[in-house]
Amino acid sequence: MSEVTYYTQEGLDKLREELQHLKTEGRASIAKAIAEARDKGDLSENAEYDAAKEAQGLHEAKIAKLEGTLATARLIDESKLDLSKVLALSIVKIKNTKNGATMTYQLVAESEADLKTGKISVKSPIAQGLLGKSVGEKAEIQVPAGKMEFEILEISR
């Protein structure tokens, strides 16, 4: 059985939209590609037909995976989050104690992670090191570049 993953409303809506797109437009375009390849004659020697059928299989596997993800997805009620410590969906402002740089990240599910928008996966090394900590605490985190120490400045939702 798959593990339960927690999502924001925005993340859950994105997953549902992607699934809907794959089931409608995605399936229609693959069916069209198969039909066009089939019209080109002998299927036993038709590489285009084989490629279209393979693409269909990969597409259906992606749909099944998304359906599985949605089946185990849970929506977190952000209004009930404890702001005294870092949890999933917390927005955390941290300071690198070595160089004084401050960063703000939101800890989200793996599929919602997007560094450009400041969302990091709760399974990332930084998030793992911050989980459960409170404002003012320091977290020493092993990252690919070595050990880094961060001080938690602020926790919000």
mmCIF file with all atom_site columns, C-alpha atoms in Angstrom:
data_model
loop_
_atom_site.group_PDB
_atom_site.id
_atom_site.type_symbol
_atom_site.label_atom_id
_atom_site.label_alt_id
_atom_site.label_comp_id
_atom_site.label_asym_id
_atom_site.label_entity_id
_atom_site.label_seq_id
_atom_site.pdbx_PDB_ins_code
_atom_site.Cartn_x
_atom_site.Cartn_y
_atom_site.Cartn_z
_atom_site.occupancy
_atom_site.B_iso_or_equiv
_atom_site.pdbx_formal_charge
_atom_site.auth_seq_id
_atom_site.auth_comp_id
_atom_site.auth_asym_id
_atom_site.auth_atom_id
_atom_site.pdbx_PDB_model_num
ATOM 1   C CA . MET A 1 1   ? 0.000  0.000  0.000   1.00 0.00 ? 1   MET A CA 1
ATOM 2   C CA . SER A 1 2   ? 1.225  3.489  -0.821  1.00 0.00 ? 2   SER A CA 1
ATOM 3   C CA . GLU A 1 3   ? 2.097  5.916  1.895   1.00 0.00 ? 3   GLU A CA 1
ATOM 4   C CA . VAL A 1 4   ? -0.233 8.802  2.663   1.00 0.00 ? 4   VAL A CA 1
ATOM 5   C CA . THR A 1 5   ? 0.928  12.185 1.377   1.00 0.00 ? 5   THR A CA 1
ATOM 6   C CA . TYR A 1 6   ? -0.349 15.537 2.582   1.00 0.00 ? 6   TYR A CA 1
ATOM 7   C CA . TYR A 1 7   ? -1.256 18.344 0.226   1.00 0.00 ? 7   TYR A CA 1
ATOM 8   C CA . THR A 1 8   ? -2.393 21.927 0.214   1.00 0.00 ? 8   THR A CA 1
ATOM 9   C CA . GLN A 1 9   ? -5.692 22.636 -1.551  1.00 0.00 ? 9   GLN A CA 1
ATOM 10  C CA . GLU A 1 10  ? -3.700 24.184 -4.416  1.00 0.00 ? 10  GLU A CA 1
ATOM 11  C CA . GLY A 1 11  ? -1.537 21.070 -4.812  1.00 0.00 ? 11  GLY A CA 1
ATOM 12  C CA . LEU A 1 12  ? -4.513 18.727 -4.726  1.00 0.00 ? 12  LEU A CA 1
ATOM 13  C CA . ASP A 1 13  ? -6.330 20.818 -7.343  1.00 0.00 ? 13  ASP A CA 1
ATOM 14  C CA . LYS A 1 14  ? -3.252 20.693 -9.620  1.00 0.00 ? 14  LYS A CA 1
ATOM 15  C CA . LEU A 1 15  ? -3.139 16.893 -9.388  1.00 0.00 ? 15  LEU A CA 1
ATOM 16  C CA . ARG A 1 16  ? -6.839 16.614 -10.222 1.00 0.00 ? 16  ARG A CA 1
ATOM 17  C CA . GLU A 1 17  ? -6.463 18.995 -13.205 1.00 0.00 ? 17  GLU A CA 1
ATOM 18  C CA . GLU A 1 18  ? -3.510 17.020 -14.551 1.00 0.00 ? 18  GLU A CA 1
ATOM 19  C CA . LEU A 1 19  ? -5.415 13.746 -14.215 1.00 0.00 ? 19  LEU A CA 1
ATOM 20  C CA . GLN A 1 20  ? -8.442 15.219 -15.990 1.00 0.00 ? 20  GLN A CA 1
ATOM 21  C CA . HIS A 1 21  ? -6.229 16.517 -18.812 1.00 0.00 ? 21  HIS A CA 1
ATOM 22  C CA . LEU A 1 22  ? -4.525 13.133 -19.234 1.00 0.00 ? 22  LEU A CA 1
ATOM 23  C CA . LYS A 1 23  ? -7.877 11.316 -19.321 1.00 0.00 ? 23  LYS A CA 1
ATOM 24  C CA . THR A 1 24  ? -9.444 13.664 -21.873 1.00 0.00 ? 24  THR A CA 1
ATOM 25  C CA . GLU A 1 25  ? -7.104 15.493 -24.248 1.00 0.00 ? 25  GLU A CA 1
ATOM 26  C CA . GLY A 1 26  ? -4.191 13.133 -23.624 1.00 0.00 ? 26  GLY A CA 1
ATOM 27  C CA . ARG A 1 27  ? -6.131 9.991  -24.457 1.00 0.00 ? 27  ARG A CA 1
ATOM 28  C CA . ALA A 1 28  ? -7.751 11.655 -27.472 1.00 0.00 ? 28  ALA A CA 1
ATOM 29  C CA . SER A 1 29  ? -4.405 12.698 -28.992 1.00 0.00 ? 29  SER A CA 1
ATOM 30  C CA . ILE A 1 30  ? -2.948 9.211  -28.496 1.00 0.00 ? 30  ILE A CA 1
ATOM 31  C CA . ALA A 1 31  ? -6.016 7.592  -30.050 1.00 0.00 ? 31  ALA A CA 1
ATOM 32  C CA . LYS A 1 32  ? -5.626 9.935  -33.028 1.00 0.00 ? 32  LYS A CA 1
ATOM 33  C CA . ALA A 1 33  ? -1.931 9.007  -33.400 1.00 0.00 ? 33  ALA A CA 1
ATOM 34  C CA . ILE A 1 34  ? -2.788 5.281  -33.309 1.00 0.00 ? 34  ILE A CA 1
ATOM 35  C CA . ALA A 1 35  ? -5.545 5.739  -35.899 1.00 0.00 ? 35  ALA A CA 1
ATOM 36  C CA . GLU A 1 36  ? -3.212 7.668  -38.229 1.00 0.00 ? 36  GLU A CA 1
ATOM 37  C CA . ALA A 1 37  ? -0.513 5.001  -37.894 1.00 0.00 ? 37  ALA A CA 1
ATOM 38  C CA . ARG A 1 38  ? -3.060 2.224  -38.489 1.00 0.00 ? 38  ARG A CA 1
ATOM 39  C CA . ASP A 1 39  ? -4.175 3.925  -41.717 1.00 0.00 ? 39  ASP A CA 1
ATOM 40  C CA . LYS A 1 40  ? -0.652 3.631  -43.091 1.00 0.00 ? 40  LYS A CA 1
ATOM 41  C CA . GLY A 1 41  ? -1.011 -0.061 -43.780 1.00 0.00 ? 41  GLY A CA 1
ATOM 42  C CA . ASP A 1 42  ? 0.544  -3.300 -42.566 1.00 0.00 ? 42  ASP A CA 1
ATOM 43  C CA . LEU A 1 43  ? 0.761  -3.180 -38.753 1.00 0.00 ? 43  LEU A CA 1
ATOM 44  C CA . SER A 1 44  ? 3.449  -5.870 -38.522 1.00 0.00 ? 44  SER A CA 1
ATOM 45  C CA . GLU A 1 45  ? 6.041  -3.586 -40.109 1.00 0.00 ? 45  GLU A CA 1
ATOM 46  C CA . ASN A 1 46  ? 4.696  -0.240 -38.932 1.00 0.00 ? 46  ASN A CA 1
ATOM 47  C CA . ALA A 1 47  ? 7.145  1.366  -36.477 1.00 0.00 ? 47  ALA A CA 1
ATOM 48  C CA . GLU A 1 48  ? 4.901  4.412  -36.121 1.00 0.00 ? 48  GLU A CA 1
ATOM 49  C CA . TYR A 1 49  ? 2.046  2.194  -34.910 1.00 0.00 ? 49  TYR A CA 1
ATOM 50  C CA . ASP A 1 50  ? 4.345  0.419  -32.416 1.00 0.00 ? 50  ASP A CA 1
ATOM 51  C CA . ALA A 1 51  ? 5.562  3.763  -31.076 1.00 0.00 ? 51  ALA A CA 1
ATOM 52  C CA . ALA A 1 52  ? 1.995  5.065  -30.706 1.00 0.00 ? 52  ALA A CA 1
ATOM 53  C CA . LYS A 1 53  ? 0.935  1.899  -28.857 1.00 0.00 ? 53  LYS A CA 1
ATOM 54  C CA . GLU A 1 54  ? 3.952  2.201  -26.551 1.00 0.00 ? 54  GLU A CA 1
ATOM 55  C CA . ALA A 1 55  ? 3.108  5.858  -25.882 1.00 0.00 ? 55  ALA A CA 1
ATOM 56  C CA . GLN A 1 56  ? -0.422 4.758  -25.030 1.00 0.00 ? 56  GLN A CA 1
ATOM 57  C CA . GLY A 1 57  ? 0.901  2.248  -22.493 1.00 0.00 ? 57  GLY A CA 1
ATOM 58  C CA . LEU A 1 58  ? 3.123  4.874  -20.852 1.00 0.00 ? 58  LEU A CA 1
ATOM 59  C CA . HIS A 1 59  ? 0.223  7.339  -20.812 1.00 0.00 ? 59  HIS A CA 1
ATOM 60  C CA . GLU A 1 60  ? -2.086 4.830  -19.104 1.00 0.00 ? 60  GLU A CA 1
ATOM 61  C CA . ALA A 1 61  ? 0.641  4.031  -16.558 1.00 0.00 ? 61  ALA A CA 1
ATOM 62  C CA . LYS A 1 62  ? 0.938  7.736  -15.755 1.00 0.00 ? 62  LYS A CA 1
ATOM 63  C CA . ILE A 1 63  ? -2.842 7.959  -15.278 1.00 0.00 ? 63  ILE A CA 1
ATOM 64  C CA . ALA A 1 64  ? -2.781 4.934  -12.953 1.00 0.00 ? 64  ALA A CA 1
ATOM 65  C CA . LYS A 1 65  ? 0.065  6.439  -10.923 1.00 0.00 ? 65  LYS A CA 1
ATOM 66  C CA . LEU A 1 66  ? -1.761 9.755  -10.551 1.00 0.00 ? 66  LEU A CA 1
ATOM 67  C CA . GLU A 1 67  ? -4.950 7.955  -9.522  1.00 0.00 ? 67  GLU A CA 1
ATOM 68  C CA . GLY A 1 68  ? -2.946 6.069  -6.883  1.00 0.00 ? 68  GLY A CA 1
ATOM 69  C CA . THR A 1 69  ? -1.418 9.306  -5.611  1.00 0.00 ? 69  THR A CA 1
ATOM 70  C CA . LEU A 1 70  ? -4.846 10.935 -5.357  1.00 0.00 ? 70  LEU A CA 1
ATOM 71  C CA . ALA A 1 71  ? -6.242 7.887  -3.557  1.00 0.00 ? 71  ALA A CA 1
ATOM 72  C CA . THR A 1 72  ? -3.672 8.281  -0.766  1.00 0.00 ? 72  THR A CA 1
ATOM 73  C CA . ALA A 1 73  ? -3.629 12.103 -0.765  1.00 0.00 ? 73  ALA A CA 1
ATOM 74  C CA . ARG A 1 74  ? -4.882 13.923 2.313   1.00 0.00 ? 74  ARG A CA 1
ATOM 75  C CA . LEU A 1 75  ? -5.753 17.595 2.536   1.00 0.00 ? 75  LEU A CA 1
ATOM 76  C CA . ILE A 1 76  ? -4.234 19.405 5.493   1.00 0.00 ? 76  ILE A CA 1
ATOM 77  C CA . ASP A 1 77  ? -6.411 21.996 7.213   1.00 0.00 ? 77  ASP A CA 1
ATOM 78  C CA . GLU A 1 78  ? -3.907 24.828 7.383   1.00 0.00 ? 78  GLU A CA 1
ATOM 79  C CA . SER A 1 79  ? -5.966 26.696 9.994   1.00 0.00 ? 79  SER A CA 1
ATOM 80  C CA . LYS A 1 80  ? -5.265 23.921 12.520  1.00 0.00 ? 80  LYS A CA 1
ATOM 81  C CA . LEU A 1 81  ? -1.492 23.830 12.072  1.00 0.00 ? 81  LEU A CA 1
ATOM 82  C CA . ASP A 1 82  ? 0.601  24.309 15.200  1.00 0.00 ? 82  ASP A CA 1
ATOM 83  C CA . LEU A 1 83  ? 2.774  27.367 14.622  1.00 0.00 ? 83  LEU A CA 1
ATOM 84  C CA . SER A 1 84  ? 5.082  26.664 17.557  1.00 0.00 ? 84  SER A CA 1
ATOM 85  C CA . LYS A 1 85  ? 7.107  24.113 15.570  1.00 0.00 ? 85  LYS A CA 1
ATOM 86  C CA . VAL A 1 86  ? 7.963  23.271 11.978  1.00 0.00 ? 86  VAL A CA 1
ATOM 87  C CA . LEU A 1 87  ? 5.483  20.844 10.373  1.00 0.00 ? 87  LEU A CA 1
ATOM 88  C CA . ALA A 1 88  ? 4.463  19.880 6.843   1.00 0.00 ? 88  ALA A CA 1
ATOM 89  C CA . LEU A 1 89  ? 3.025  22.956 5.071   1.00 0.00 ? 89  LEU A CA 1
ATOM 90  C CA . SER A 1 90  ? 4.759  25.347 7.476   1.00 0.00 ? 90  SER A CA 1
ATOM 91  C CA . ILE A 1 91  ? 6.391  28.399 5.958   1.00 0.00 ? 91  ILE A CA 1
ATOM 92  C CA . VAL A 1 92  ? 9.774  28.697 7.627   1.00 0.00 ? 92  VAL A CA 1
ATOM 93  C CA . LYS A 1 93  ? 12.179 31.618 7.548   1.00 0.00 ? 93  LYS A CA 1
ATOM 94  C CA . ILE A 1 94  ? 15.709 30.404 8.284   1.00 0.00 ? 94  ILE A CA 1
ATOM 95  C CA . LYS A 1 95  ? 19.126 32.000 8.503   1.00 0.00 ? 95  LYS A CA 1
ATOM 96  C CA . ASN A 1 96  ? 22.375 30.346 7.516   1.00 0.00 ? 96  ASN A CA 1
ATOM 97  C CA . THR A 1 97  ? 24.532 30.899 10.611  1.00 0.00 ? 97  THR A CA 1
ATOM 98  C CA . LYS A 1 98  ? 27.743 30.788 8.564   1.00 0.00 ? 98  LYS A CA 1
ATOM 99  C CA . ASN A 1 99  ? 27.045 33.537 6.019   1.00 0.00 ? 99  ASN A CA 1
ATOM 100 C CA . GLY A 1 100 ? 23.937 35.238 7.475   1.00 0.00 ? 100 GLY A CA 1
ATOM 101 C CA . ALA A 1 101 ? 21.786 34.596 4.377   1.00 0.00 ? 101 ALA A CA 1
ATOM 102 C CA . THR A 1 102 ? 18.075 34.241 5.082   1.00 0.00 ? 102 THR A CA 1
ATOM 103 C CA . MET A 1 103 ? 15.690 32.058 3.111   1.00 0.00 ? 103 MET A CA 1
ATOM 104 C CA . THR A 1 104 ? 11.990 31.323 3.323   1.00 0.00 ? 104 THR A CA 1
ATOM 105 C CA . TYR A 1 105 ? 10.635 27.915 2.375   1.00 0.00 ? 105 TYR A CA 1
ATOM 106 C CA . GLN A 1 106 ? 7.290  26.175 2.571   1.00 0.00 ? 106 GLN A CA 1
ATOM 107 C CA . LEU A 1 107 ? 7.494  22.459 3.340   1.00 0.00 ? 107 LEU A CA 1
ATOM 108 C CA . VAL A 1 108 ? 5.192  20.618 0.936   1.00 0.00 ? 108 VAL A CA 1
ATOM 109 C CA . ALA A 1 109 ? 4.585  17.140 -0.522  1.00 0.00 ? 109 ALA A CA 1
ATOM 110 C CA . GLU A 1 110 ? 7.199  15.875 -2.981  1.00 0.00 ? 110 GLU A CA 1
ATOM 111 C CA . SER A 1 111 ? 4.992  16.391 -6.021  1.00 0.00 ? 111 SER A CA 1
ATOM 112 C CA . GLU A 1 112 ? 4.308  20.027 -5.034  1.00 0.00 ? 112 GLU A CA 1
ATOM 113 C CA . ALA A 1 113 ? 7.963  20.932 -4.502  1.00 0.00 ? 113 ALA A CA 1
ATOM 114 C CA . ASP A 1 114 ? 9.172  23.843 -6.640  1.00 0.00 ? 114 ASP A CA 1
ATOM 115 C CA . LEU A 1 115 ? 12.302 25.675 -5.525  1.00 0.00 ? 115 LEU A CA 1
ATOM 116 C CA . LYS A 1 116 ? 11.533 28.685 -7.748  1.00 0.00 ? 116 LYS A CA 1
ATOM 117 C CA . THR A 1 117 ? 8.407  29.388 -5.686  1.00 0.00 ? 117 THR A CA 1
ATOM 118 C CA . GLY A 1 118 ? 10.087 28.542 -2.376  1.00 0.00 ? 118 GLY A CA 1
ATOM 119 C CA . LYS A 1 119 ? 8.399  25.169 -1.901  1.00 0.00 ? 119 LYS A CA 1
ATOM 120 C CA . ILE A 1 120 ? 10.641 22.293 -0.810  1.00 0.00 ? 120 ILE A CA 1
ATOM 121 C CA . SER A 1 121 ? 9.734  18.667 -0.253  1.00 0.00 ? 121 SER A CA 1
ATOM 122 C CA . VAL A 1 122 ? 9.246  17.524 3.337   1.00 0.00 ? 122 VAL A CA 1
ATOM 123 C CA . LYS A 1 123 ? 11.543 14.648 2.362   1.00 0.00 ? 123 LYS A CA 1
ATOM 124 C CA . SER A 1 124 ? 14.447 16.947 1.416   1.00 0.00 ? 124 SER A CA 1
ATOM 125 C CA . PRO A 1 125 ? 17.466 17.073 3.768   1.00 0.00 ? 125 PRO A CA 1
ATOM 126 C CA . ILE A 1 126 ? 16.771 20.678 4.795   1.00 0.00 ? 126 ILE A CA 1
ATOM 127 C CA . ALA A 1 127 ? 13.100 20.010 5.562   1.00 0.00 ? 127 ALA A CA 1
ATOM 128 C CA . GLN A 1 128 ? 13.965 16.826 7.466   1.00 0.00 ? 128 GLN A CA 1
ATOM 129 C CA . GLY A 1 129 ? 16.403 18.790 9.611   1.00 0.00 ? 129 GLY A CA 1
ATOM 130 C CA . LEU A 1 130 ? 13.845 21.517 10.330  1.00 0.00 ? 130 LEU A CA 1
ATOM 131 C CA . LEU A 1 131 ? 10.817 19.344 11.148  1.00 0.00 ? 131 LEU A CA 1
ATOM 132 C CA . GLY A 1 132 ? 9.801  19.548 14.797  1.00 0.00 ? 132 GLY A CA 1
ATOM 133 C CA . LYS A 1 133 ? 12.064 22.515 15.589  1.00 0.00 ? 133 LYS A CA 1
ATOM 134 C CA . SER A 1 134 ? 10.821 25.798 17.102  1.00 0.00 ? 134 SER A CA 1
ATOM 135 C CA . VAL A 1 135 ? 11.666 29.466 16.532  1.00 0.00 ? 135 VAL A CA 1
ATOM 136 C CA . GLY A 1 136 ? 15.141 30.265 17.834  1.00 0.00 ? 136 GLY A CA 1
ATOM 137 C CA . GLU A 1 137 ? 16.377 26.675 17.590  1.00 0.00 ? 137 GLU A CA 1
ATOM 138 C CA . LYS A 1 138 ? 19.320 25.777 15.398  1.00 0.00 ? 138 LYS A CA 1
ATOM 139 C CA . ALA A 1 139 ? 19.365 22.842 13.043  1.00 0.00 ? 139 ALA A CA 1
ATOM 140 C CA . GLU A 1 140 ? 22.578 21.261 11.797  1.00 0.00 ? 140 GLU A CA 1
ATOM 141 C CA . ILE A 1 141 ? 21.779 19.682 8.456   1.00 0.00 ? 141 ILE A CA 1
ATOM 142 C CA . GLN A 1 142 ? 23.858 17.403 6.253   1.00 0.00 ? 142 GLN A CA 1
ATOM 143 C CA . VAL A 1 143 ? 23.500 18.620 2.660   1.00 0.00 ? 143 VAL A CA 1
ATOM 144 C CA . PRO A 1 144 ? 25.456 17.549 -0.428  1.00 0.00 ? 144 PRO A CA 1
ATOM 145 C CA . ALA A 1 145 ? 27.864 20.471 0.116   1.00 0.00 ? 145 ALA A CA 1
ATOM 146 C CA . GLY A 1 146 ? 28.574 19.363 3.711   1.00 0.00 ? 146 GLY A CA 1
ATOM 147 C CA . LYS A 1 147 ? 27.104 20.302 7.089   1.00 0.00 ? 147 LYS A CA 1
ATOM 148 C CA . MET A 1 148 ? 25.189 23.553 7.339   1.00 0.00 ? 148 MET A CA 1
ATOM 149 C CA . GLU A 1 149 ? 23.677 25.198 10.388  1.00 0.00 ? 149 GLU A CA 1
ATOM 150 C CA . PHE A 1 150 ? 20.416 27.115 10.159  1.00 0.00 ? 150 PHE A CA 1
ATOM 151 C CA . GLU A 1 151 ? 18.607 29.155 12.787  1.00 0.00 ? 151 GLU A CA 1
ATOM 152 C CA . ILE A 1 152 ? 14.824 29.223 12.624  1.00 0.00 ? 152 ILE A CA 1
ATOM 153 C CA . LEU A 1 153 ? 13.681 32.848 12.607  1.00 0.00 ? 153 LEU A CA 1
ATOM 154 C CA . GLU A 1 154 ? 9.963  32.524 11.944  1.00 0.00 ? 154 GLU A CA 1
ATOM 155 C CA . ILE A 1 155 ? 7.246  29.903 11.423  1.00 0.00 ? 155 ILE A CA 1
ATOM 156 C CA . SER A 1 156 ? 3.958  30.743 9.725   1.00 0.00 ? 156 SER A CA 1
ATOM 157 C CA . ARG A 1 157 ? 1.372  29.087 7.539   1.00 0.00 ? 157 ARG A CA 1
#
